CSV table of C-alpha atoms and ligand atoms in Angstrom, one decimal:
chain,number,residue,atom,x,y,z
A,1,UNK,CA,14.1,69.6,-42.8
A,2,UNK,CA,10.8,69.9,-40.9
A,3,UNK,CA,9.7,69.7,-37.3
A,4,UNK,CA,8.5,66.3,-36.2
A,5,UNK,CA,5.6,65.7,-33.8
A,6,UNK,CA,7.9,66.0,-30.8
A,7,UNK,CA,9.2,69.3,-32.0
A,8,UNK,CA,12.6,67.9,-33.0
A,9,UNK,CA,14.0,68.6,-36.5
A,10,UNK,CA,13.6,65.6,-38.8
A,11,UNK,CA,15.5,65.4,-42.1
A,12,UNK,CA,14.1,63.8,-45.1
A,13,UNK,CA,15.4,60.3,-46.0
A,14,UNK,CA,19.0,59.2,-45.8
A,15,UNK,CA,21.2,59.2,-48.9
A,16,UNK,CA,24.5,57.5,-48.8
A,17,UNK,CA,27.4,58.1,-51.3
A,18,UNK,CA,31.0,57.2,-51.6
A,19,UNK,CA,34.1,58.3,-53.4
A,20,UNK,CA,36.8,56.0,-54.7
A,21,UNK,CA,38.4,55.2,-51.4
A,22,UNK,CA,36.6,52.0,-50.4
A,23,UNK,CA,33.5,51.2,-52.3
A,24,UNK,CA,33.2,47.7,-50.9
A,25,UNK,CA,32.9,49.1,-47.4
A,26,UNK,CA,30.2,51.6,-48.4
A,27,UNK,CA,28.3,48.8,-50.1
A,28,UNK,CA,28.5,46.7,-47.0
A,29,UNK,CA,27.2,49.6,-44.9
A,30,UNK,CA,24.3,50.1,-47.3
A,31,UNK,CA,23.5,46.3,-47.2
A,32,UNK,CA,23.3,46.5,-43.5
A,33,UNK,CA,21.0,49.6,-43.7
A,34,UNK,CA,19.0,47.8,-46.4
A,35,UNK,CA,19.2,50.7,-48.7
A,36,UNK,CA,20.9,51.4,-52.0
A,37,UNK,CA,24.2,53.2,-52.3
A,38,UNK,CA,23.6,56.5,-54.0
A,39,UNK,CA,24.8,57.2,-57.5
A,40,UNK,CA,27.5,59.7,-57.9
A,41,UNK,CA,30.5,60.1,-60.1
A,42,UNK,CA,33.9,61.0,-58.8
A,43,UNK,CA,36.8,61.1,-61.2
A,44,UNK,CA,39.9,62.9,-62.3
A,45,UNK,CA,40.3,64.9,-65.5
A,46,UNK,CA,43.5,64.6,-67.4
A,47,UNK,CA,44.8,67.7,-65.6
A,48,UNK,CA,44.3,65.8,-62.3
A,49,UNK,CA,41.5,68.0,-61.2
A,50,UNK,CA,38.8,66.0,-59.4
A,51,UNK,CA,35.2,66.2,-60.5
A,52,UNK,CA,32.1,65.1,-58.6
A,53,UNK,CA,28.5,64.9,-59.7
A,54,UNK,CA,25.5,63.5,-57.8
A,55,UNK,CA,23.3,61.6,-60.2
A,56,UNK,CA,20.2,61.9,-58.1
A,57,UNK,CA,18.3,64.6,-56.3
A,58,UNK,CA,19.6,65.2,-52.7
A,59,UNK,CA,17.8,68.4,-51.8
A,60,UNK,CA,17.0,68.4,-48.1
A,61,UNK,CA,18.2,64.8,-47.8
A,62,UNK,CA,20.3,63.6,-44.8
A,63,UNK,CA,23.4,62.9,-46.8
A,64,UNK,CA,26.2,60.6,-45.6
A,65,UNK,CA,29.5,60.6,-47.5
A,66,UNK,CA,31.6,57.6,-46.8
A,67,UNK,CA,35.3,58.0,-47.5
A,68,UNK,CA,38.2,56.7,-45.4
A,69,UNK,CA,41.3,58.8,-46.1
A,70,UNK,CA,43.5,55.9,-47.2
A,71,UNK,CA,46.1,55.7,-50.0
A,72,UNK,CA,46.6,57.8,-52.0
A,73,UNK,CA,45.8,60.0,-49.1
A,74,UNK,CA,45.8,63.4,-50.6
A,75,UNK,CA,43.6,62.3,-53.6
A,76,UNK,CA,41.1,60.7,-51.3
A,77,UNK,CA,41.0,63.7,-49.1
A,78,UNK,CA,40.4,66.0,-52.1
A,79,UNK,CA,37.6,63.7,-53.3
A,80,UNK,CA,35.9,64.0,-50.0
A,81,UNK,CA,36.2,67.7,-49.8
A,82,UNK,CA,34.8,68.2,-53.3
A,83,UNK,CA,32.0,65.7,-52.6
A,84,UNK,CA,31.0,67.8,-49.5
A,85,UNK,CA,31.1,71.0,-51.6
A,86,UNK,CA,29.0,69.4,-54.4
A,87,UNK,CA,26.5,68.1,-51.8
A,88,UNK,CA,26.2,71.6,-50.2
A,89,UNK,CA,25.6,73.2,-53.6
A,90,UNK,CA,23.0,70.5,-54.3
A,91,UNK,CA,21.1,71.7,-51.2
A,92,UNK,CA,21.6,68.7,-49.1
A,93,UNK,CA,19.7,69.1,-45.8
A,94,UNK,CA,22.6,67.9,-43.6
A,95,UNK,CA,26.0,66.4,-44.6
A,96,UNK,CA,27.8,63.9,-42.4
A,97,UNK,CA,31.4,63.1,-43.4
A,98,UNK,CA,31.8,59.4,-42.6
A,99,UNK,CA,35.6,58.9,-42.4
A,100,UNK,CA,36.4,55.4,-41.0
A,101,UNK,CA,40.1,56.2,-41.1
A,102,UNK,CA,41.2,59.8,-40.5
A,103,UNK,CA,44.6,60.4,-42.0
A,104,UNK,CA,47.2,62.9,-40.7
A,105,UNK,CA,46.1,61.9,-37.1
A,106,UNK,CA,49.7,61.4,-36.1
A,107,UNK,CA,50.4,65.1,-36.8
A,108,UNK,CA,48.2,66.2,-33.8
A,109,UNK,CA,50.6,68.4,-31.9
A,110,UNK,CA,53.6,70.7,-32.4
A,111,UNK,CA,56.2,68.4,-30.9
A,112,UNK,CA,59.2,69.8,-32.8
A,113,UNK,CA,60.0,73.4,-33.8
A,114,UNK,CA,58.6,74.7,-37.1
A,115,UNK,CA,56.2,71.9,-37.8
A,116,UNK,CA,52.4,72.0,-38.6
A,117,UNK,CA,49.5,70.5,-36.8
A,118,UNK,CA,48.1,68.9,-40.0
A,119,UNK,CA,45.2,67.0,-38.3
A,120,UNK,CA,43.8,70.4,-37.2
A,121,UNK,CA,44.3,71.8,-40.8
A,122,UNK,CA,42.4,68.8,-42.2
A,123,UNK,CA,39.6,69.3,-39.7
A,124,UNK,CA,39.4,72.9,-40.9
A,125,UNK,CA,39.2,71.8,-44.5
A,126,UNK,CA,36.3,69.4,-43.8
A,127,UNK,CA,34.4,72.1,-42.0
A,128,UNK,CA,35.0,74.9,-44.5
A,129,UNK,CA,33.9,72.5,-47.3
A,130,UNK,CA,30.5,72.3,-45.6
A,131,UNK,CA,30.3,69.2,-43.5
A,132,UNK,CA,27.8,69.4,-40.6
A,133,UNK,CA,29.0,66.4,-38.7
A,134,UNK,CA,31.8,63.8,-38.6
A,135,UNK,CA,31.5,60.1,-38.0
A,136,UNK,CA,34.8,58.3,-37.6
A,137,UNK,CA,36.6,55.5,-35.9
A,138,UNK,CA,39.5,55.4,-33.4
A,139,UNK,CA,41.2,58.6,-34.1
A,140,UNK,CA,45.0,58.4,-33.4
A,141,UNK,CA,44.3,60.6,-30.4
A,142,UNK,CA,40.8,61.3,-29.1
A,143,UNK,CA,41.6,64.9,-28.6
A,144,UNK,CA,41.5,65.4,-32.4
A,145,UNK,CA,37.7,65.6,-31.9
A,146,UNK,CA,38.4,69.1,-30.4
A,147,UNK,CA,39.9,70.3,-33.7
A,148,UNK,CA,36.4,70.3,-35.1
A,149,UNK,CA,33.7,72.8,-34.3
A,150,UNK,CA,31.0,70.4,-35.6
A,151,UNK,CA,29.7,67.4,-33.7
A,152,UNK,CA,32.0,64.4,-33.9
A,153,UNK,CA,30.9,60.8,-33.2
A,154,UNK,CA,34.0,58.5,-32.7
A,155,UNK,CA,33.3,54.8,-32.9
A,156,UNK,CA,35.6,52.2,-31.3
A,157,UNK,CA,36.7,48.9,-32.6
A,158,UNK,CA,38.0,47.5,-29.2
A,159,UNK,CA,34.7,45.8,-28.3
A,160,UNK,CA,34.8,43.9,-31.6
A,161,UNK,CA,38.5,43.0,-31.2
A,162,UNK,CA,37.9,41.8,-27.7
A,163,UNK,CA,35.0,39.7,-28.7
A,164,UNK,CA,37.1,38.0,-31.4
A,165,UNK,CA,40.0,37.3,-29.0
A,166,UNK,CA,37.6,36.0,-26.4
A,167,UNK,CA,36.3,33.5,-29.0
A,168,UNK,CA,39.8,32.1,-29.3
A,169,UNK,CA,39.7,31.0,-25.6
A,170,UNK,CA,43.3,31.7,-25.0
A,171,UNK,CA,44.6,30.1,-21.8
A,172,UNK,CA,46.7,33.0,-20.5
A,173,UNK,CA,46.0,36.2,-22.4
A,174,UNK,CA,47.9,39.4,-21.7
A,175,UNK,CA,47.1,42.5,-23.7
A,176,UNK,CA,50.1,44.6,-24.8
A,177,UNK,CA,49.9,48.3,-25.7
A,178,UNK,CA,52.6,49.2,-28.2
A,179,UNK,CA,53.3,52.5,-26.4
A,180,UNK,CA,52.0,54.6,-23.6
A,181,UNK,CA,49.6,56.5,-25.9
A,182,UNK,CA,47.9,53.3,-26.8
A,183,UNK,CA,47.4,52.1,-23.2
A,184,UNK,CA,43.9,53.3,-22.9
A,185,UNK,CA,42.6,51.3,-25.9
A,186,UNK,CA,44.6,48.2,-24.9
A,187,UNK,CA,43.2,48.5,-21.4
A,188,UNK,CA,39.7,48.6,-22.8
A,189,UNK,CA,40.4,45.2,-24.6
A,190,UNK,CA,42.1,43.8,-21.5
A,191,UNK,CA,39.2,44.6,-19.3
A,192,UNK,CA,36.7,43.1,-21.7
A,193,UNK,CA,38.9,39.9,-21.6
A,194,UNK,CA,39.5,40.0,-17.9
A,195,UNK,CA,43.2,39.9,-18.9
A,196,UNK,CA,46.3,41.7,-17.5
A,197,UNK,CA,47.8,44.7,-19.4
A,198,UNK,CA,51.4,45.2,-20.3
A,199,UNK,CA,52.8,48.4,-22.0
A,200,UNK,CA,55.8,48.7,-24.3
A,201,UNK,CA,58.1,51.7,-23.6
A,202,UNK,CA,58.6,52.7,-27.2
A,203,UNK,CA,61.0,55.3,-28.6
A,204,UNK,CA,60.9,57.0,-32.0
A,205,UNK,CA,63.9,59.0,-33.0
A,206,UNK,CA,63.4,61.8,-35.5
A,207,UNK,CA,61.0,61.5,-38.4
A,208,UNK,CA,62.5,58.3,-40.0
A,209,UNK,CA,59.5,56.0,-39.0
A,210,UNK,CA,61.9,53.8,-36.9
A,211,UNK,CA,60.3,52.5,-33.7
A,212,UNK,CA,62.3,50.9,-30.9
A,213,UNK,CA,60.7,48.9,-28.1
A,214,UNK,CA,62.9,49.6,-25.1
A,215,UNK,CA,61.3,47.8,-22.2
A,216,UNK,CA,58.1,46.0,-21.3
A,217,UNK,CA,56.2,47.3,-18.3
A,218,UNK,CA,54.3,44.3,-17.0
A,219,UNK,CA,54.7,40.5,-17.3
A,220,UNK,CA,54.3,38.4,-20.4
A,221,UNK,CA,56.1,35.2,-19.4
A,222,UNK,CA,54.2,32.1,-20.7
A,223,UNK,CA,51.4,34.4,-21.7
A,224,UNK,CA,49.3,34.5,-24.9
A,225,UNK,CA,50.2,38.1,-25.7
A,226,UNK,CA,47.8,40.2,-27.7
A,227,UNK,CA,49.4,43.3,-29.1
A,228,UNK,CA,46.8,46.0,-29.7
A,229,UNK,CA,47.5,49.1,-31.8
A,230,UNK,CA,45.4,51.7,-33.5
A,231,UNK,CA,47.2,51.4,-36.8
A,232,UNK,CA,50.0,49.4,-38.6
A,233,UNK,CA,52.0,51.1,-41.3
A,234,UNK,CA,55.5,49.8,-41.7
A,235,UNK,CA,55.1,47.1,-39.1
A,236,UNK,CA,58.1,48.5,-37.2
A,237,UNK,CA,56.2,49.1,-34.0
A,238,UNK,CA,54.7,45.6,-33.9
A,239,UNK,CA,57.9,43.9,-35.0
A,240,UNK,CA,59.9,45.5,-32.2
A,241,UNK,CA,57.2,44.7,-29.7
A,242,UNK,CA,57.3,41.1,-30.9
A,243,UNK,CA,61.1,40.9,-30.4
A,244,UNK,CA,60.6,42.3,-26.9
A,245,UNK,CA,57.9,39.7,-26.1
A,246,UNK,CA,60.1,37.0,-27.4
A,247,UNK,CA,62.8,38.1,-24.9
A,248,UNK,CA,60.1,38.1,-22.2
A,249,UNK,CA,59.3,34.5,-23.1
A,250,UNK,CA,55.6,35.0,-24.2
A,251,UNK,CA,54.4,31.6,-25.5
A,252,UNK,CA,52.3,33.0,-28.3
A,253,UNK,CA,51.8,36.4,-29.9
A,254,UNK,CA,48.6,37.7,-31.6
A,255,UNK,CA,48.2,41.2,-33.1
A,256,UNK,CA,45.0,43.2,-33.2
A,257,UNK,CA,44.8,46.6,-34.9
A,258,UNK,CA,42.0,48.8,-36.1
A,259,UNK,CA,43.5,50.4,-39.2
A,260,UNK,CA,45.7,48.4,-41.5
A,261,UNK,CA,47.7,50.7,-43.7
A,262,UNK,CA,50.3,48.0,-44.5
A,263,UNK,CA,53.1,49.6,-46.4
A,264,UNK,CA,55.3,47.1,-48.3
A,265,UNK,CA,57.7,46.7,-45.4
A,266,UNK,CA,54.9,45.5,-43.1
A,267,UNK,CA,54.4,42.4,-45.3
A,268,UNK,CA,58.1,41.5,-44.8
A,269,UNK,CA,58.4,42.4,-41.1
A,270,UNK,CA,55.3,40.7,-39.9
A,271,UNK,CA,55.2,37.7,-42.1
A,272,UNK,CA,56.5,35.3,-39.5
A,273,UNK,CA,55.1,32.1,-37.9
A,274,UNK,CA,56.0,33.7,-34.6
A,275,UNK,CA,52.7,35.7,-35.0
A,276,UNK,CA,49.8,33.4,-34.4
A,277,UNK,CA,47.3,35.7,-36.1
A,278,UNK,CA,47.0,39.3,-37.3
A,279,UNK,CA,43.5,40.7,-36.8
A,280,UNK,CA,42.3,44.0,-38.3
A,281,UNK,CA,39.2,45.7,-39.4
A,282,UNK,CA,38.0,46.8,-42.8
A,283,UNK,CA,38.2,50.6,-42.3
A,284,UNK,CA,40.6,50.6,-45.3
A,285,UNK,CA,40.8,48.5,-48.4
A,286,UNK,CA,43.4,45.7,-48.1
A,287,UNK,CA,46.7,47.0,-49.2
A,288,UNK,CA,48.6,45.2,-52.1
A,289,UNK,CA,50.6,42.4,-50.6
A,290,UNK,CA,50.1,39.2,-48.7
A,291,UNK,CA,51.2,37.3,-45.6
A,292,UNK,CA,52.3,33.8,-46.5
A,293,UNK,CA,53.2,32.7,-42.9
A,294,UNK,CA,51.2,34.8,-40.5
A,295,UNK,CA,47.4,34.0,-40.7
A,296,UNK,CA,45.2,37.1,-40.9
A,297,UNK,CA,41.6,37.8,-39.9
A,298,UNK,CA,39.4,40.7,-41.0
A,299,UNK,CA,36.6,41.9,-38.8
A,300,UNK,CA,34.0,44.0,-40.5
A,301,UNK,CA,32.9,47.2,-38.8
A,302,UNK,CA,30.5,48.1,-41.6
A,303,UNK,CA,27.4,47.0,-39.4
A,304,UNK,CA,28.6,49.2,-36.6
A,305,UNK,CA,28.9,52.2,-39.0
A,306,UNK,CA,25.5,51.4,-40.4
A,307,UNK,CA,23.9,51.3,-36.9
A,308,UNK,CA,25.6,54.6,-36.0
A,309,UNK,CA,24.4,56.3,-39.2
A,310,UNK,CA,20.8,55.1,-38.5
A,311,UNK,CA,21.0,56.5,-35.0
A,312,UNK,CA,22.4,59.8,-36.2
A,313,UNK,CA,19.5,60.0,-38.8
A,314,UNK,CA,16.8,59.1,-36.2
A,315,UNK,CA,18.2,61.1,-33.3
A,316,UNK,CA,19.2,58.0,-31.3
A,317,UNK,CA,22.2,57.7,-29.0
A,318,UNK,CA,25.5,56.6,-30.7
A,319,UNK,CA,27.3,56.1,-27.4
A,320,UNK,CA,24.7,53.5,-26.4
A,321,UNK,CA,26.2,51.3,-29.0
A,322,UNK,CA,29.1,50.8,-26.7
A,323,UNK,CA,27.3,50.0,-23.4
B,401,R5P,C1,51.9,55.2,-33.3
B,401,R5P,O1,51.8,55.9,-32.3
B,401,R5P,C2,50.7,54.3,-33.7
B,401,R5P,O2,49.9,53.9,-32.6
B,401,R5P,C3,51.3,53.1,-34.3
B,401,R5P,O3,52.0,52.3,-33.4
B,401,R5P,C4,52.1,53.4,-35.5
B,401,R5P,O4,51.4,54.3,-36.4
B,401,R5P,C5,52.5,52.2,-36.3
B,401,R5P,O5,53.3,52.5,-37.3
B,401,R5P,P1,54.4,51.5,-37.9
B,401,R5P,O6,53.7,50.2,-38.2
B,401,R5P,O7,55.0,52.2,-39.1
B,401,R5P,O8,55.4,51.3,-36.8
């Protein structure tokens, strides 16, 4: 690191690496940046201990480690932590953990007796390992940023989702949040489309991953409903919202989500011609499984990550990307 002509600190060139979570995404980011993906080996020994070795010099480099924390979550997390440690010990100038999907985000508060706040614990792990910054996308709750004492840049996929749904020229779009917590993101999409917003009053009982859509706040009759959620796992939330929208006589239903985690059940629950299209981004590799009856569309957010990384490297504004 040295002082540039304006007195600001300037890091030596960027170096981008990835673990085993989502290599295709890291390659897409590097294609956008017109630079090679760095060489690094990340593997498990027979005793399941993870090993990392950078195969090039990263001394004083501005290092970006791309690793969404997808399935198998705990392995991907450990890979990332060990990569950060290895980069630190190889004298990287600055280390940015690029985590397109931040797992454990749903454990962001103590809402039952005797439970952890795992998102906070993961934030501590990442910092203690030696990350200097975090770049991520659509945390389950924006307040998770506050679990970190390092700078956090949180990107948002709503502009991209809105742009796509606008291109469909739906006659009577209504954006539907799957619960009160998701209303802000859904409103963001609704405003961009000039559409009305409706909100599902959702109830979860206990920790059994069962979601129940109780009532719809707003109107969806004869509407082209666009369900917006930050993530889909079992598909229960979207399936119950779909049932509610059917009762409210929506004429078509689209689904837009940022992070597709698609557990097996999602492929059964959401594979229905009653869903006109399921749209999601590539923050995570596509889960094993397929939809035979519901069409799908993947929107790549790799260029957005590439632009944000370039701005972080050159001291540009990341928030300007969303103006
Ligand atoms: C919950 O608050 C989230 O926004 C999603 O609605 C939830 O994670 C989706 O999970 P599932 O698909 O298992 O219902």
